[in-house]
Tab-separated table of C-alpha atoms in Angstrom:
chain	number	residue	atom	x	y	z
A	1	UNK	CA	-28.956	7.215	17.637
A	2	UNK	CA	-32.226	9.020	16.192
A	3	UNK	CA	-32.220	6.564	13.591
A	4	UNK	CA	-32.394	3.923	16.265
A	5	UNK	CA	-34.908	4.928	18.197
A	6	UNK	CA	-37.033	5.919	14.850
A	7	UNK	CA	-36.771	2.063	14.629
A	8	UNK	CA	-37.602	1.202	17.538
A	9	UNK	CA	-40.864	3.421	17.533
A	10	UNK	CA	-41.818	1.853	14.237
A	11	UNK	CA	-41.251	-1.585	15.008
A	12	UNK	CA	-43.429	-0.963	18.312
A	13	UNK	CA	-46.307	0.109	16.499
A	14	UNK	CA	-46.124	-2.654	13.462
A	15	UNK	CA	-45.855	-5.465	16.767
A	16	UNK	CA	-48.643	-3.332	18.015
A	17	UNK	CA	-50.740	-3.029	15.163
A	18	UNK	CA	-50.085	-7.736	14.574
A	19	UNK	CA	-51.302	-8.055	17.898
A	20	UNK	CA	-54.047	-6.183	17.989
A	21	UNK	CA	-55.521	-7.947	14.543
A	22	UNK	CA	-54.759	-11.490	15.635
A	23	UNK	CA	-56.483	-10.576	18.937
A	24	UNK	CA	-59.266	-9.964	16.796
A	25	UNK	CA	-59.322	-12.797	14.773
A	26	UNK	CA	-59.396	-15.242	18.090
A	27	UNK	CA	-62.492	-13.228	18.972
A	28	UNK	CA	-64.291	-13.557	15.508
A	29	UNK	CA	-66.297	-16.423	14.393
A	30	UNK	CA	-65.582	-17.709	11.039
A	31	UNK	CA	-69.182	-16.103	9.460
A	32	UNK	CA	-68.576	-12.943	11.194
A	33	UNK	CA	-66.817	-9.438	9.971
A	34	UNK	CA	-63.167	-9.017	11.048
A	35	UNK	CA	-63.720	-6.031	13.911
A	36	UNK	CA	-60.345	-4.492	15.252
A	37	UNK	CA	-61.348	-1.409	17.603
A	38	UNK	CA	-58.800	1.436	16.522
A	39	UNK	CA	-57.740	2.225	19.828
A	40	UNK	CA	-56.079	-1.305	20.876
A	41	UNK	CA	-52.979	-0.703	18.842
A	42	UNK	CA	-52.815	2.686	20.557
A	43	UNK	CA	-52.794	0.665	24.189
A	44	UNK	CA	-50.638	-2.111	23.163
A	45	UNK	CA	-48.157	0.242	21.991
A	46	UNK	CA	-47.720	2.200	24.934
A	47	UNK	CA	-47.800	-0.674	26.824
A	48	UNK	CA	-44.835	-2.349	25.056
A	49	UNK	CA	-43.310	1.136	25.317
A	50	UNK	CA	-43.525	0.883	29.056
A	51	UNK	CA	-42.562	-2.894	29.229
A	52	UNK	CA	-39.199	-1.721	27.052
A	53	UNK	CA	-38.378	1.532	29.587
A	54	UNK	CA	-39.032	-0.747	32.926
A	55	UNK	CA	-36.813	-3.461	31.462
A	56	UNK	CA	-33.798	-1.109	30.679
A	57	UNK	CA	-34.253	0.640	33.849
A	58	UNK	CA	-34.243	-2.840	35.911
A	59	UNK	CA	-31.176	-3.395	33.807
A	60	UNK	CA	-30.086	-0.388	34.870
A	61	UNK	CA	-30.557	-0.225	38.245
A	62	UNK	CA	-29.001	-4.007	38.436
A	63	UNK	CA	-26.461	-3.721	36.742
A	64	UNK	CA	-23.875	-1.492	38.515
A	65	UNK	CA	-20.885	-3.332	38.825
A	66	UNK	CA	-21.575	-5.271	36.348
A	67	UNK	CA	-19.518	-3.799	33.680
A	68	UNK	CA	-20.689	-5.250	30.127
A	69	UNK	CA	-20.031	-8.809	30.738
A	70	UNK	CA	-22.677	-10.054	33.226
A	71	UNK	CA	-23.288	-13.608	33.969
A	72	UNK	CA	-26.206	-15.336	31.980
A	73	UNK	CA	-28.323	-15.464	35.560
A	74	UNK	CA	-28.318	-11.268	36.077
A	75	UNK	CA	-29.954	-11.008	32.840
A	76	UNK	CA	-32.761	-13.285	34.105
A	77	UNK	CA	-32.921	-11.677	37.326
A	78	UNK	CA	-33.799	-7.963	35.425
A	79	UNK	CA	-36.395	-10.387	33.075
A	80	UNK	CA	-37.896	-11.065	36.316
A	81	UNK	CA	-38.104	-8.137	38.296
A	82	UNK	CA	-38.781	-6.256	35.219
A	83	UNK	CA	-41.767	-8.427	34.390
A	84	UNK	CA	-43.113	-8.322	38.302
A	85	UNK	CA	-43.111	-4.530	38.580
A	86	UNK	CA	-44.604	-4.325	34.834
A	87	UNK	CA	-47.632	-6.866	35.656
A	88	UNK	CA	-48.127	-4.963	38.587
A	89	UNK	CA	-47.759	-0.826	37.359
A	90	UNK	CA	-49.935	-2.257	34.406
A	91	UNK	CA	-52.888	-3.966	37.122
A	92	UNK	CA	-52.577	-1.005	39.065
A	93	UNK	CA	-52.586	1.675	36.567
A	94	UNK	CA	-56.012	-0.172	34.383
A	95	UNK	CA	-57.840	-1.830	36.942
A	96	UNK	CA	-59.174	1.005	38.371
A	97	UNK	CA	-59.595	2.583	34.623
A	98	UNK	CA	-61.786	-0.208	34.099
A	99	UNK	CA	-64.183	-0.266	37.456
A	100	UNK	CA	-64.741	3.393	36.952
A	101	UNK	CA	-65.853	3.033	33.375
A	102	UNK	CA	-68.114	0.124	34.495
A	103	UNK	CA	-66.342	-1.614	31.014
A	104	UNK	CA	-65.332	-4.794	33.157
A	105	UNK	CA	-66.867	-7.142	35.578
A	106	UNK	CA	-64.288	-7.381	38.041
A	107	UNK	CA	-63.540	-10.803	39.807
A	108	UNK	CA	-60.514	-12.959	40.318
A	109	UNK	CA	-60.221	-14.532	37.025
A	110	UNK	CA	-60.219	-11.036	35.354
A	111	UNK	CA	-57.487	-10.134	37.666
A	112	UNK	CA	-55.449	-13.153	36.732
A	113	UNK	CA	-56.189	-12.810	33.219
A	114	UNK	CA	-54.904	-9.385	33.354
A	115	UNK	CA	-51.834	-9.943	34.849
A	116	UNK	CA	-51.352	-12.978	32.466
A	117	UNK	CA	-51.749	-10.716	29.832
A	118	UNK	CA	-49.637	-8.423	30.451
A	119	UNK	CA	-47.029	-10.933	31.327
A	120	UNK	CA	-47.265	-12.445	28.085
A	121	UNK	CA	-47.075	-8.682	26.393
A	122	UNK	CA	-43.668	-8.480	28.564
A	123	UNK	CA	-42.695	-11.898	27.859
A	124	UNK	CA	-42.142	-10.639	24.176
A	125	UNK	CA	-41.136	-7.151	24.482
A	126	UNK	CA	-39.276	-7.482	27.763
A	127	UNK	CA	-37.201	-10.379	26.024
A	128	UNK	CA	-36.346	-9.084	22.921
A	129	UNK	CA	-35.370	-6.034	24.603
A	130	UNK	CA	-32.830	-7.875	26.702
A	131	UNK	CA	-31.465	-9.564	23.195
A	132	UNK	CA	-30.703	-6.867	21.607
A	133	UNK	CA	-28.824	-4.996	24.728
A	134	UNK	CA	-26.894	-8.148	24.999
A	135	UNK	CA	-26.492	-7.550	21.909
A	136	UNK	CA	-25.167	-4.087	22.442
A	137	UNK	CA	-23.683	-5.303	24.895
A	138	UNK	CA	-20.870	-7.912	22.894
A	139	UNK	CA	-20.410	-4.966	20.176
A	140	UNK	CA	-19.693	-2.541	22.930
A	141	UNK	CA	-17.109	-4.976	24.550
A	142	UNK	CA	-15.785	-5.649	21.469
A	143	UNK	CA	-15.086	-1.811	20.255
A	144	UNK	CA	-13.846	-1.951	23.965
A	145	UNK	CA	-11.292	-4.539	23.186
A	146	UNK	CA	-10.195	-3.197	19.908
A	147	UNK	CA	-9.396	0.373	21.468
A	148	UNK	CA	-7.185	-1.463	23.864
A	149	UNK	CA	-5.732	-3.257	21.410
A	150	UNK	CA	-4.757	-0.589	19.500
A	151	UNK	CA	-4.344	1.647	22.233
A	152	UNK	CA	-1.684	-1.393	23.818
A	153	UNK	CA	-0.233	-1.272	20.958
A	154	UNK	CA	0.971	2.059	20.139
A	155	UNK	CA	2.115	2.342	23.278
A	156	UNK	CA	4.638	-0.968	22.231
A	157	UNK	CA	5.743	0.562	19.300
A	158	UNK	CA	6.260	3.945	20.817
A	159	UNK	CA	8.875	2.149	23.411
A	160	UNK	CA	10.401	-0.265	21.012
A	161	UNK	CA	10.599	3.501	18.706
A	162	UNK	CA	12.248	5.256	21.560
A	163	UNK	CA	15.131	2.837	22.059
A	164	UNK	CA	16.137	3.290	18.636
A	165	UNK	CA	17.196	6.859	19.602
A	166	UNK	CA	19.955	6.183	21.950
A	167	UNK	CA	21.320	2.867	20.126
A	168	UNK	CA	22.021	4.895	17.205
A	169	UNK	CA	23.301	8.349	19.078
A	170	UNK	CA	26.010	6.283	21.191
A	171	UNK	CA	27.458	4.650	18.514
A	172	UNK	CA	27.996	7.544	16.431
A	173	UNK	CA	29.029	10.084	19.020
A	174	UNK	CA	32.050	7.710	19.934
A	175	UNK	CA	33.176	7.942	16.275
A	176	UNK	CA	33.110	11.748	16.261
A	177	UNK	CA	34.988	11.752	19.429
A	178	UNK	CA	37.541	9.461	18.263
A	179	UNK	CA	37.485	11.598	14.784
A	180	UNK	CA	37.916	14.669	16.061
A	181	UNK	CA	41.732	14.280	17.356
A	182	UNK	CA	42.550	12.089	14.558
A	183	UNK	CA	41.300	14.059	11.587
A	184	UNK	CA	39.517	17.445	12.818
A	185	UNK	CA	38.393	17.754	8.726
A	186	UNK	CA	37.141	14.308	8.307
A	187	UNK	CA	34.883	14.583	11.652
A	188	UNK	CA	33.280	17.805	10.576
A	189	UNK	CA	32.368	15.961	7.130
A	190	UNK	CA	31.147	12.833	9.198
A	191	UNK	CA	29.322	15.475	11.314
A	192	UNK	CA	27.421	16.835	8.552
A	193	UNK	CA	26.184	13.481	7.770
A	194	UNK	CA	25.153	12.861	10.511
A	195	UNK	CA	23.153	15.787	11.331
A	196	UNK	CA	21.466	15.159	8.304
A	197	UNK	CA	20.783	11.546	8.548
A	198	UNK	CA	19.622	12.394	12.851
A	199	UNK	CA	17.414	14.760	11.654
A	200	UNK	CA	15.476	11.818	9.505
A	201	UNK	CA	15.715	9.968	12.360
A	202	UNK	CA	13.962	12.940	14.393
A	203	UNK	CA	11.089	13.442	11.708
A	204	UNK	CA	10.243	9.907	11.125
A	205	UNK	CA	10.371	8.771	15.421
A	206	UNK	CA	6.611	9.482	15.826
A	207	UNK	CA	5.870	7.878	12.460
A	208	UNK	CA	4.923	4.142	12.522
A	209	UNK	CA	5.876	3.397	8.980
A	210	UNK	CA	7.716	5.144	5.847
A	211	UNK	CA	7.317	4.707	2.577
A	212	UNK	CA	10.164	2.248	1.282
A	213	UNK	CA	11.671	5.127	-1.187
A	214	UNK	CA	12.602	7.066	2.150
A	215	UNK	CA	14.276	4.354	3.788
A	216	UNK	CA	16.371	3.419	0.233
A	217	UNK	CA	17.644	7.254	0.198
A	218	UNK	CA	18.231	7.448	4.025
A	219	UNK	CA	20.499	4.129	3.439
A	220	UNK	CA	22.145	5.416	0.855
A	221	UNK	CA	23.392	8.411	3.339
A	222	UNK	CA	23.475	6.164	6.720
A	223	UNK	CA	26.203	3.993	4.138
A	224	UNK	CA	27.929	7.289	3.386
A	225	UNK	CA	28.562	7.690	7.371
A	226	UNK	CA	29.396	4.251	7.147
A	227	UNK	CA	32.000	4.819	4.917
A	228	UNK	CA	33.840	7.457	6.702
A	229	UNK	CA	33.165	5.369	9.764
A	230	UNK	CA	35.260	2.367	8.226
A	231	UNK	CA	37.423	3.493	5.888
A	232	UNK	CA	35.415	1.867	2.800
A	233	UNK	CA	35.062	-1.368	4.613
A	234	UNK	CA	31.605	-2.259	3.404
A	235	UNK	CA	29.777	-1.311	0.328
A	236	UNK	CA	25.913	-0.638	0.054
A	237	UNK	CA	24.842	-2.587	-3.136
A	238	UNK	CA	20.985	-2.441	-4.550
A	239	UNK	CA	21.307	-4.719	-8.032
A	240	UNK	CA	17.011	-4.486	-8.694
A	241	UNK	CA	16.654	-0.784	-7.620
A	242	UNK	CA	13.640	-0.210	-8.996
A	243	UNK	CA	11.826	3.194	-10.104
A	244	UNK	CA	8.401	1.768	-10.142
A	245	UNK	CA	6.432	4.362	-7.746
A	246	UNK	CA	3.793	1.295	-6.581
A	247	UNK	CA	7.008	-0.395	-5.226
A	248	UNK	CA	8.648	2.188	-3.705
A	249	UNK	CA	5.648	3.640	-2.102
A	250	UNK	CA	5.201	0.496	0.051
A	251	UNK	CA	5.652	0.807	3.824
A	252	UNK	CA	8.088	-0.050	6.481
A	253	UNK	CA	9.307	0.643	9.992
A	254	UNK	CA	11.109	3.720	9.796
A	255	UNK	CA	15.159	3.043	10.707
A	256	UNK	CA	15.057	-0.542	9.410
A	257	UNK	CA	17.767	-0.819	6.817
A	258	UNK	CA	19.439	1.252	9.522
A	259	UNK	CA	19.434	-1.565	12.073
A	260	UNK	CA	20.002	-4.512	9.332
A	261	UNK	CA	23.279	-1.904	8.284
A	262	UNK	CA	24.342	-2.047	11.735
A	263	UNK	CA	23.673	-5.416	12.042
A	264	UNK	CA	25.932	-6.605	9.010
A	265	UNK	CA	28.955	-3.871	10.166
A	266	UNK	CA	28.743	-4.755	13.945
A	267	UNK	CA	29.191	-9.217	13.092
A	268	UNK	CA	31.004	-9.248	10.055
A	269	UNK	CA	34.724	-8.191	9.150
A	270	UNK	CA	35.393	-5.909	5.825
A	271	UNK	CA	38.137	-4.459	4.698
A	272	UNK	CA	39.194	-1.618	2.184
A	273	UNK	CA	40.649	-3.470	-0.256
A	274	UNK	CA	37.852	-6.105	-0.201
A	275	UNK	CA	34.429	-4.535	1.041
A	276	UNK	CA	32.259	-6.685	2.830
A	277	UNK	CA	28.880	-6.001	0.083
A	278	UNK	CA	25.544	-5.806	1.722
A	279	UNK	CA	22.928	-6.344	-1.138
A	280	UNK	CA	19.092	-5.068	-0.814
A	281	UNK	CA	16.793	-6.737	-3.063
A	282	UNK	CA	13.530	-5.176	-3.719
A	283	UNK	CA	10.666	-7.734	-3.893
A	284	UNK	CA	6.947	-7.630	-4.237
A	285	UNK	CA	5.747	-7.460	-0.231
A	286	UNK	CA	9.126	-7.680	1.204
A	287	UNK	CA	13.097	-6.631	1.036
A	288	UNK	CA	15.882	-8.445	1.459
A	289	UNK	CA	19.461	-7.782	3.035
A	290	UNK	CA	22.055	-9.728	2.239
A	291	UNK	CA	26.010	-10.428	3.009
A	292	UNK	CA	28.733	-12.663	2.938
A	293	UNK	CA	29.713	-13.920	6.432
A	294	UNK	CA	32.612	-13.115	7.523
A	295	UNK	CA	32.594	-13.166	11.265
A	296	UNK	CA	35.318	-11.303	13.218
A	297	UNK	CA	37.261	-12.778	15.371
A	298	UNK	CA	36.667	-10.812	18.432
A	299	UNK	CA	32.749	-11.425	18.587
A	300	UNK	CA	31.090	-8.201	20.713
A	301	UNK	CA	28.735	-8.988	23.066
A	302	UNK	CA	25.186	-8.833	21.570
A	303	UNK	CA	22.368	-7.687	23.873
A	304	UNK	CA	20.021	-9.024	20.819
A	305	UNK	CA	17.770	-5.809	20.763
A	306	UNK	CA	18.205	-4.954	17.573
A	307	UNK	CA	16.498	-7.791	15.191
A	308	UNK	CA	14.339	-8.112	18.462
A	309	UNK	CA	13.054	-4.519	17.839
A	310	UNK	CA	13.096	-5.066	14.575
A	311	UNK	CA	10.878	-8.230	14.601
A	312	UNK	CA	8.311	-6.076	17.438
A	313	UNK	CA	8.045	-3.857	15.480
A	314	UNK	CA	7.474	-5.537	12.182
A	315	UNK	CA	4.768	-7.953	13.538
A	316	UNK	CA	2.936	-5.121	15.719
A	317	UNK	CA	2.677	-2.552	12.352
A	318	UNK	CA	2.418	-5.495	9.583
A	319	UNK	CA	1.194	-7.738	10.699
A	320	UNK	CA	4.651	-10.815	9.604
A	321	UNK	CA	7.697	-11.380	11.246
A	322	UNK	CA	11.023	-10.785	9.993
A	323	UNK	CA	13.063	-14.007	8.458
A	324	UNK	CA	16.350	-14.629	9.847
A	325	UNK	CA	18.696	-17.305	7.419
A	326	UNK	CA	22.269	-18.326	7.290
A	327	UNK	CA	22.074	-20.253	3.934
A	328	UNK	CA	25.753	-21.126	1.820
A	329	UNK	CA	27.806	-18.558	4.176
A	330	UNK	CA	25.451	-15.928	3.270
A	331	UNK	CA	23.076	-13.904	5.743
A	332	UNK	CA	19.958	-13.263	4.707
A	333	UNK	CA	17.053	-10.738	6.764
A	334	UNK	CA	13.858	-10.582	4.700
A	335	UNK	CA	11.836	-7.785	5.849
A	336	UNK	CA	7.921	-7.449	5.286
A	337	UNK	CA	6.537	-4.817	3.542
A	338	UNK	CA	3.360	-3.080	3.680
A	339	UNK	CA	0.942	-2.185	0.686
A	340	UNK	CA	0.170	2.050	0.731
A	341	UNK	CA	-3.003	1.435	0.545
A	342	UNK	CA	-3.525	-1.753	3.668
A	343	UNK	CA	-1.093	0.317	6.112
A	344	UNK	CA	-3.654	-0.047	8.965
A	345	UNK	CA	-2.056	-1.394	11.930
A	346	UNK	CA	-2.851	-5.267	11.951
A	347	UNK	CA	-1.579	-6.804	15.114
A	348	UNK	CA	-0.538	-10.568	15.283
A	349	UNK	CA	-0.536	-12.496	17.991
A	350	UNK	CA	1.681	-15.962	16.715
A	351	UNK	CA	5.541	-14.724	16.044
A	352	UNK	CA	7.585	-16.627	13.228
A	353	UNK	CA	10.909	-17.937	14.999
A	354	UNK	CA	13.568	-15.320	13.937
A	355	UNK	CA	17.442	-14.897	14.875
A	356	UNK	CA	18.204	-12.158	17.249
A	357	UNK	CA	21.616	-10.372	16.606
């Protein structure tokens, strides 16, 4: 802000300072010396100075209402009004200057020379004054916009977060309950789990995205629940894990491989003596989950939210949908992932067609 005005001052006095020498050179004949009296800058300046103050307070005054998208015609209005009250305040304030000093003859031509003048002197300052809080204006609005952007969209990912929560604590809580009678030793070791695998859950709610290395461990133990869920029905396969620390620091929504897990258990059969395999495949910018299909033959009812939150979530923190293929009886979810160092929030507004579960 100081800088600004510094600026401002500066370029007041170097528009002053032009004017005052070219105002000079209309007066001088070619054959005679250059003379520039020292104190027109000095009257010019606070002149413009008091053009640029009655223009922003016309603007002011005028604009209520307004907000920071007026209509072309309000910013002519304040050039006008601003321009009336300056010829005027400037007539009124140096007219009388000038009859008391005897400096001017006074008539009506010097009066409309004046106030010609001193339109003219407004006609520049007054104008670019108005540019540049148009200006001002369209960054303002824009900043604006990009706050509720962002603001819009944390709130989305903070609702699409919070029904992870409940998905995941229903379906797990009816396992212990069902474990508990049947095998009171088996539910306390499935309990453990899954205290430990909640409490990820817990720490990572609030956090948009996780580095990919998190989410391959947390798999590892959601597959372990899995496991004692099912009997050794599926099997958690990663054929290209990879210890490359660039790779596994990228970024993803925290819970994904959760919900593509769940996704893969909940439509496809397995079986102990055959495990349905669900492969991950680390790529450069993305991961892959893949499995055989083998549908069940008593479909449940999908509601769809899961690849649905999945996909929100992916395009809102991003920036790319998720891919949804059925290729050769396999099922394939390719997953975006985000670079450590680009993990600002990048917001896209066209959404690739995926396949809700």
């Amino acid at each position: 802000m100081a800088m600004a005005k510094l600026l401002n001052i500066l370029a007041i006095f170097a528009f002053s300072l032009a004017v005052a020498f070219y105002a000079a050179l209309l007066r001088t004949a070619p054959d005679e010396p250059l003379v520039v009296h020292f104190d027109a800058p000095v009257w010019i300046a606070l002149q413009s100075f008091v053009a640029q103050w009655l223009t922003l307070k016309c603007y002011q005054l005028l604009s209520k209402g307004q907000g920071l998208s007026p209509r072309p015609s309000h910013y002519i209005k304040v050039y006008l009004v601003s321009a009336i009250a300056f010829a005027l305040l400037m007539s009124i304030a140096t007219l009388p200057i000038e009859i008391a000093a005897g400096l001017q003859h006074i008539d009506g031509y010097h009066l409309l020379l004046s106030i010609a003048t001193n339109l003219a002197l407004h006609l520049m300052v007054g104008g670019v004054t108005l540019v540049l809080k148009v200006l001002d204006n369209h960054q303002q609005q824009a900043v604006a916009l990009e706050r509720e952007k962002k603001l819009a969209l944390e709130r989305q990912v903070a609702l699409l977060q919070a029904q992870l929560d409940p998905h995941f604590l229903f379906n797990n809580l009816n396992v212990l309950s069902a474990l508990i009678s049947k095998d009171p030793d088996e539910a306390e070791e499935f309990l453990h789990t899954f205290c430990d695998i909640y409490r990820y859950v817990l720490e990572n709610r609030e956090r948009p995205l996780v580095p990919l290395q998190q989410e391959l461990d947390f798999a590892r133990d959601y597959m372990a629940l899995l496991d004692i869920r099912f009997n050794g029905a599926y099997r958690l396969e990663l054929p290209n894990f990879t210890q490359d620390a660039a790779a596994l620091s990228q970024l993803l929504p925290p819970c994904t491989l959760q919900l593509t897990l769940e996704n893969a258990v909940k439509h496809n059969q397995g079986d102990s003596a055959a495990p349905l395999p669900i492969r991950v495949l680390v790529r450069e910018g993305e991961i892959q989950i893949r499995n055989p299909m083998r549908e069940k033959a008593f479909k449940p009812a999908s509601s769809g939210l899961g690849l649905a939150n999945l996909s929100a979530r992916s395009l809102s923190l991003c920036g790319r949908d998720i891919r949804v293929t059925k290729d050769e009886g396999e099922f394939c979810i390719t997953i975006p992932l985000q670079r450590a160092a680009a993990s600002k929030v990048q917001p896209q507004t066209a959404a690739t067609t995926h396949t809700a579960a």
